[in-house]
Short mmCIF file of C-alpha atoms in Angstrom, two decimals:
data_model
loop_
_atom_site.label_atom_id
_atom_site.label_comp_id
_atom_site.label_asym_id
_atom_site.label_seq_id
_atom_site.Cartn_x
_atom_site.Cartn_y
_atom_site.Cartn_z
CA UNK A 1 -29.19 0.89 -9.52
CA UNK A 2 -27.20 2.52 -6.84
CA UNK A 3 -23.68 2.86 -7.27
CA UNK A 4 -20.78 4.07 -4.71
CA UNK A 5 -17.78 5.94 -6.24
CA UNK A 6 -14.95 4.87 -5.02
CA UNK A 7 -12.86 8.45 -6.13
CA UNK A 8 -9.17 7.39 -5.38
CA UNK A 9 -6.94 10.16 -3.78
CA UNK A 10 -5.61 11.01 -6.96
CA UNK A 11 -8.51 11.54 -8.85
CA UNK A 12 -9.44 13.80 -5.01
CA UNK A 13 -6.37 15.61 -5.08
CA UNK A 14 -5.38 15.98 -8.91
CA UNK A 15 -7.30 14.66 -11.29
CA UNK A 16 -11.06 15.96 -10.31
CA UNK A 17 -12.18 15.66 -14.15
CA UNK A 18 -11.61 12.05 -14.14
CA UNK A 19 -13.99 12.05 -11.25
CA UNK A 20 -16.61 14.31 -12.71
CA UNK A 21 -16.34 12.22 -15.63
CA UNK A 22 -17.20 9.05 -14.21
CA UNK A 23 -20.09 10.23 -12.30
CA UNK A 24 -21.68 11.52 -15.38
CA UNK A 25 -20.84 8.91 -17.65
CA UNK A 26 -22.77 6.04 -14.76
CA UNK A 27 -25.32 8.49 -14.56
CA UNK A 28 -26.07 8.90 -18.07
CA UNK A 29 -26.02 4.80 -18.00
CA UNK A 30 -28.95 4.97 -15.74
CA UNK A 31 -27.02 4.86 -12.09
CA UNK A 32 -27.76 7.05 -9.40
CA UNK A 33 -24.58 7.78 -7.79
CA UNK A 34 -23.11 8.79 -4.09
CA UNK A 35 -20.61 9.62 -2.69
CA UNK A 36 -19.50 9.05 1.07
CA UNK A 37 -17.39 12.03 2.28
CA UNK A 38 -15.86 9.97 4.97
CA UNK A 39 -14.00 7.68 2.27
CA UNK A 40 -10.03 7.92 2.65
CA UNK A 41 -6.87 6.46 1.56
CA UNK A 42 -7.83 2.97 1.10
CA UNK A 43 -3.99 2.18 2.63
CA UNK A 44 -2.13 0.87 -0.37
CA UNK A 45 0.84 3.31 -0.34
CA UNK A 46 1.83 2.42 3.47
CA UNK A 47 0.48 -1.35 2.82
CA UNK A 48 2.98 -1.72 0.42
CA UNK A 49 5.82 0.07 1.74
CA UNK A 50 5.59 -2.04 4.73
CA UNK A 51 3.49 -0.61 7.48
CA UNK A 52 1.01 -3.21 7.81
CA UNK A 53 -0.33 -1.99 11.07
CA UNK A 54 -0.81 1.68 10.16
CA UNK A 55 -2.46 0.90 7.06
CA UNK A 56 -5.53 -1.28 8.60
CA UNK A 57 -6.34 1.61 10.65
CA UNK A 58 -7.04 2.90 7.08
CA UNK A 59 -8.73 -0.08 5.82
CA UNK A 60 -11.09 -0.28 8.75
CA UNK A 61 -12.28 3.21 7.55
CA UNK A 62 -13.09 2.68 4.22
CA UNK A 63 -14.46 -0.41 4.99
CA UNK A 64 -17.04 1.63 7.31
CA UNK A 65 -17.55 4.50 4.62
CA UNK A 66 -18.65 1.50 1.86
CA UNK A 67 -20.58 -0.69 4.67
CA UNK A 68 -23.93 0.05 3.10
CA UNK A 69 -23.48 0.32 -0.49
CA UNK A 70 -24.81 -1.85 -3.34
CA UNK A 71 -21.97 -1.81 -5.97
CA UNK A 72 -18.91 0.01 -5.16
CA UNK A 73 -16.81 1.56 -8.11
CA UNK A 74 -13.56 3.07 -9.20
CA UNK A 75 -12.06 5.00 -11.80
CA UNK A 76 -8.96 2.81 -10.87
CA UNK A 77 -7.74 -0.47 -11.56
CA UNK A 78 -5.08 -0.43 -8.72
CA UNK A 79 -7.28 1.43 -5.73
CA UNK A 80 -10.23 -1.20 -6.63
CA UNK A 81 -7.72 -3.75 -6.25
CA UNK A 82 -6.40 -3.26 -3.15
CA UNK A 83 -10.17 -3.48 -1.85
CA UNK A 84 -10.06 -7.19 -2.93
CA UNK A 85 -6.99 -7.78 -1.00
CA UNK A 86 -8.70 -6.82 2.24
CA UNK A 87 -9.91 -10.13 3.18
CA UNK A 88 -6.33 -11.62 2.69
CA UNK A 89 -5.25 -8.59 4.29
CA UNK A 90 -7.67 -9.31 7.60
CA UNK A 91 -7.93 -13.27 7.19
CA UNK A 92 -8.29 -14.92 10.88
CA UNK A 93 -9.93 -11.64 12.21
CA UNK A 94 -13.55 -12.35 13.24
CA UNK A 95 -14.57 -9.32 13.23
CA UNK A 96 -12.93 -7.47 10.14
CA UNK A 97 -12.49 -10.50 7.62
CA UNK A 98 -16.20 -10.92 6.66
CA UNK A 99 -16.41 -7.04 6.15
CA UNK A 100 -13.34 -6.93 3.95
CA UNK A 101 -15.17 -10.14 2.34
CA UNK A 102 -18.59 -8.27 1.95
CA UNK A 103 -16.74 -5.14 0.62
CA UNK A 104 -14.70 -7.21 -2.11
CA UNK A 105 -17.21 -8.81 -3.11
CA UNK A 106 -19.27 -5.73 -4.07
CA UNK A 107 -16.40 -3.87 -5.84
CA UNK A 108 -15.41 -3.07 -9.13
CA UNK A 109 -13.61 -0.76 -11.71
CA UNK A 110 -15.51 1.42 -13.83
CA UNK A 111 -15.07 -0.64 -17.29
CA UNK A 112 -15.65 -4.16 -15.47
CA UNK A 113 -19.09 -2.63 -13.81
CA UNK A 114 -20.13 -0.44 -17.05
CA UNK A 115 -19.33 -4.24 -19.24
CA UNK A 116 -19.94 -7.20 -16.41
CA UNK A 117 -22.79 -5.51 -14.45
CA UNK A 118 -24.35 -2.80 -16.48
CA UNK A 119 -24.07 -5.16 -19.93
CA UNK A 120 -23.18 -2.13 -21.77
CA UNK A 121 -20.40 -2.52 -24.63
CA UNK A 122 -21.14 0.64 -26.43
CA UNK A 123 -21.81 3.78 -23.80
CA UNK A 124 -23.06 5.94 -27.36
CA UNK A 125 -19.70 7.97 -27.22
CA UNK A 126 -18.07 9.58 -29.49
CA UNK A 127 -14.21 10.94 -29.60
CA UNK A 128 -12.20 11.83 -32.71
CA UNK A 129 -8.67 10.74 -32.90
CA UNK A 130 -6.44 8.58 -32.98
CA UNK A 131 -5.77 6.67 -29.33
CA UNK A 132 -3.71 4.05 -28.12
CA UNK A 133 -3.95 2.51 -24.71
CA UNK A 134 -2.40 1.59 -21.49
CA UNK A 135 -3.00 -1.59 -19.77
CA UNK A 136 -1.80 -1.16 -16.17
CA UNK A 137 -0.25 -3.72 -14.47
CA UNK A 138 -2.27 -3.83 -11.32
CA UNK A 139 -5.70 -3.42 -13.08
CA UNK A 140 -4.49 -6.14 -15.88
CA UNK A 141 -2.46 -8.52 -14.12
CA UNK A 142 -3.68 -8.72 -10.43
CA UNK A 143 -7.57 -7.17 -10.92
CA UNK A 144 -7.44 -9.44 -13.92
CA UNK A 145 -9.79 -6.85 -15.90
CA UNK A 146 -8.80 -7.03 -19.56
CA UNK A 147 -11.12 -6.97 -21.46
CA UNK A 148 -13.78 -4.57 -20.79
CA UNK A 149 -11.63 -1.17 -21.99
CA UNK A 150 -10.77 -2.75 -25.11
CA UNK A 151 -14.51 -3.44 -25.77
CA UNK A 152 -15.86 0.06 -24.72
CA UNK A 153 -12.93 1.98 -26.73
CA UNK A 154 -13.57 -0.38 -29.85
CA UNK A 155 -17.37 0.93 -29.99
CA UNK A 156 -16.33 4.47 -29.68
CA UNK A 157 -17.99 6.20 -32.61
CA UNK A 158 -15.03 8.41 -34.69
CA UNK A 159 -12.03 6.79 -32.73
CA UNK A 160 -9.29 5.24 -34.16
CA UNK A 161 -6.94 2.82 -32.18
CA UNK A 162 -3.49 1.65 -32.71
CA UNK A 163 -1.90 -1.20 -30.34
CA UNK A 164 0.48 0.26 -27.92
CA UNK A 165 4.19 -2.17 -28.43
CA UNK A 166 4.87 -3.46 -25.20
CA UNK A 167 1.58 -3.18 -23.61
CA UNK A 168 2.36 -5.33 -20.87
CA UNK A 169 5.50 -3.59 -19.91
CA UNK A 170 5.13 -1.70 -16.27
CA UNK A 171 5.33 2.30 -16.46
CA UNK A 172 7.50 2.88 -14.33
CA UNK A 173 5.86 3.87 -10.99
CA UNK A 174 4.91 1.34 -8.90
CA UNK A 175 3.69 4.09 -6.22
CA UNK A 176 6.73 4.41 -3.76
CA UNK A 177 8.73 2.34 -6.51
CA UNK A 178 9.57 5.84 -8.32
CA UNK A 179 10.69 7.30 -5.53
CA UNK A 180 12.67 4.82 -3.87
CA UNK A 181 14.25 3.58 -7.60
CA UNK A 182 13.83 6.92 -9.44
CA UNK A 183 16.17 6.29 -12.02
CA UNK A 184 14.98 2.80 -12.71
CA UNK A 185 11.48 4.27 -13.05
CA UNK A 186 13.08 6.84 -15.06
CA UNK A 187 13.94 4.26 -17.78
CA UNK A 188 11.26 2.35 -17.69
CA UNK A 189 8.63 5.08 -17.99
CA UNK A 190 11.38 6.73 -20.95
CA UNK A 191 10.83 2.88 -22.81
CA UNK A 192 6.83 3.83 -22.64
CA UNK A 193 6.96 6.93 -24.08
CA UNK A 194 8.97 6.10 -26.86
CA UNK A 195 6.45 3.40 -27.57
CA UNK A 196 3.88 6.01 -27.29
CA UNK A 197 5.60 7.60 -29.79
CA UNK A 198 6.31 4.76 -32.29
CA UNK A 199 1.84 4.31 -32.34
CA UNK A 200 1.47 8.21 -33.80
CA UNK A 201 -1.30 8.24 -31.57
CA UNK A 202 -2.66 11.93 -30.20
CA UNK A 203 -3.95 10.35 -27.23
CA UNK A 204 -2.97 8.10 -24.72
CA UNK A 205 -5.90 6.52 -23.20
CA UNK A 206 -5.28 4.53 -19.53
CA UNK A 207 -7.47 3.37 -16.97
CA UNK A 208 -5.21 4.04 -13.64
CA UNK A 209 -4.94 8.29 -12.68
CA UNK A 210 -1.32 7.18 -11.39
CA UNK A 211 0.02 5.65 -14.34
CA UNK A 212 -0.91 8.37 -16.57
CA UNK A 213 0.21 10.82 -13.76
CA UNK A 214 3.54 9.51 -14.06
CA UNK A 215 3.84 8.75 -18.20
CA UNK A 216 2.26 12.37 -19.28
CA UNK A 217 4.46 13.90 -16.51
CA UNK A 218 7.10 12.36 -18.51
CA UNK A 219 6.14 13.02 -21.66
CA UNK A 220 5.15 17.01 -20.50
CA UNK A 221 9.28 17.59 -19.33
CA UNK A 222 10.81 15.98 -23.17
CA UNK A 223 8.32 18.00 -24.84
CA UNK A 224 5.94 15.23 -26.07
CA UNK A 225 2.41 16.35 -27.73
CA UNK A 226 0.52 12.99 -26.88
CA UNK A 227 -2.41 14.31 -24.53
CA UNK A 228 -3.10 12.29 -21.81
CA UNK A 229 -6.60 11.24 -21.14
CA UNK A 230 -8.62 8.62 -18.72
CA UNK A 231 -10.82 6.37 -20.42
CA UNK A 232 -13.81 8.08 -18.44
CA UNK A 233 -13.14 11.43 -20.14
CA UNK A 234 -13.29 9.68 -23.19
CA UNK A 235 -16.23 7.40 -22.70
CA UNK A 236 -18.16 10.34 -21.31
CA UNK A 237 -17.65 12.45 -24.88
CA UNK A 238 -20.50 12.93 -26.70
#
């Protein structure tokens, strides 16, 4: 099975582990992966901030970069997302609609493939300590993907999990929402940590680069000594 990765510009830019992590982990599931240098922003930041225009020009390109690929797949709830809102985003357009439709249609974030397409619920990892988890709220709530972390964590060999209070509560950053309503975001993310906290977990364990971006950043400034991990690093343990 050929797979795309979809890297995110995080994962690009600052998180290049989480990247090398998922590669290996769908490769040691039997996928042969590539990569398509002329992937880009896939226009979320300046979708949502308002520049609808400027952002297609975006769209257009990713939509090229994918055009041939059989399964398309992210490390990131949010960034695999906005894929699926490229056929609302292009609706009426003859030309770009079906693309955005085709492209859609063939994407997916790495727990939903690994659990939905693969059929995998146990990847043969193992990772001692004890982890709690963040469900993001694009990934969770507009993605719908629920499920398919929970499974893979629970069949982690040598993990132990404790339920994070408030699970469904929002971070705090919302992309341009922490900078535009820092102190807001301040508060918000400050509620997650000290729920963090409250589990006694060593690891937090998230699916989305930016959320974790933003609550170990957090956590890093008031001193916290949860480690932050993606659930590919952890999947990918051996």
């Amino acid at each position: 099975m050929k797979v795309t990765l979809f890297a995110t510009c995080i994962v690009d830019m600052f998180q290049g582990n989480v990247g090398k992590a998922t590669v290996e982990l769908l490769e040691r599931l039997g996928c042969e992966v590539e990569f398509p240098e002329s992937q880009v922003c896939c226009g979320q930041p300046a979708y949502n901030s308002g520049y609808v225009k400027e952002s297609k020009e975006a769209m257009k390109r990713m939509i090229e970069a994918f055009r041939d690929a059989e399964y398309v797949v992210s490390p990131s709830g949010s960034c695999a997302f906005m894929f699926h809102e490229y056929p609302h985003i292009f609706a009426g357009d003859s030309v770009w609609e079906p693309k955005a439709k085709a492209l859609a249609a063939k994407t997916y974030e790495l727990t939903q493939f690994i659990v939905e397409v693969l059929k995998i619920e146990d990847v043969g990892a193992r990772f001692e300590g004890n982890v709690t988890y963040h469900t993001s709220c694009h990934m969770t709530r507009l993605l719908g993907v629920k499920e398919p972390p929970m499974i893979l964590l629970q069949n982690v060999k040598g993990i132990t999990f404790t339920e994070l209070a408030g699970k469904e509560q929002c971070c705090g950053f919302g992309g341009t929402f922490s900078v535009k309503m820092a102190q807001i975001s301040e508060q918000m993310v400050d509620e997650k940590v000290r729920h963090v906290e409250e589990t006694g977990a060593q690891y937090l364990v998230g699916a989305d680069a930016a959320c974790l971006m933003n609550i170990g950043g957090r956590m890093e400034r008031l001193g916290k000594p949860v480690k932050v991990l993606h659930i590919a690093e952890v999947l990918n343990s051996r």
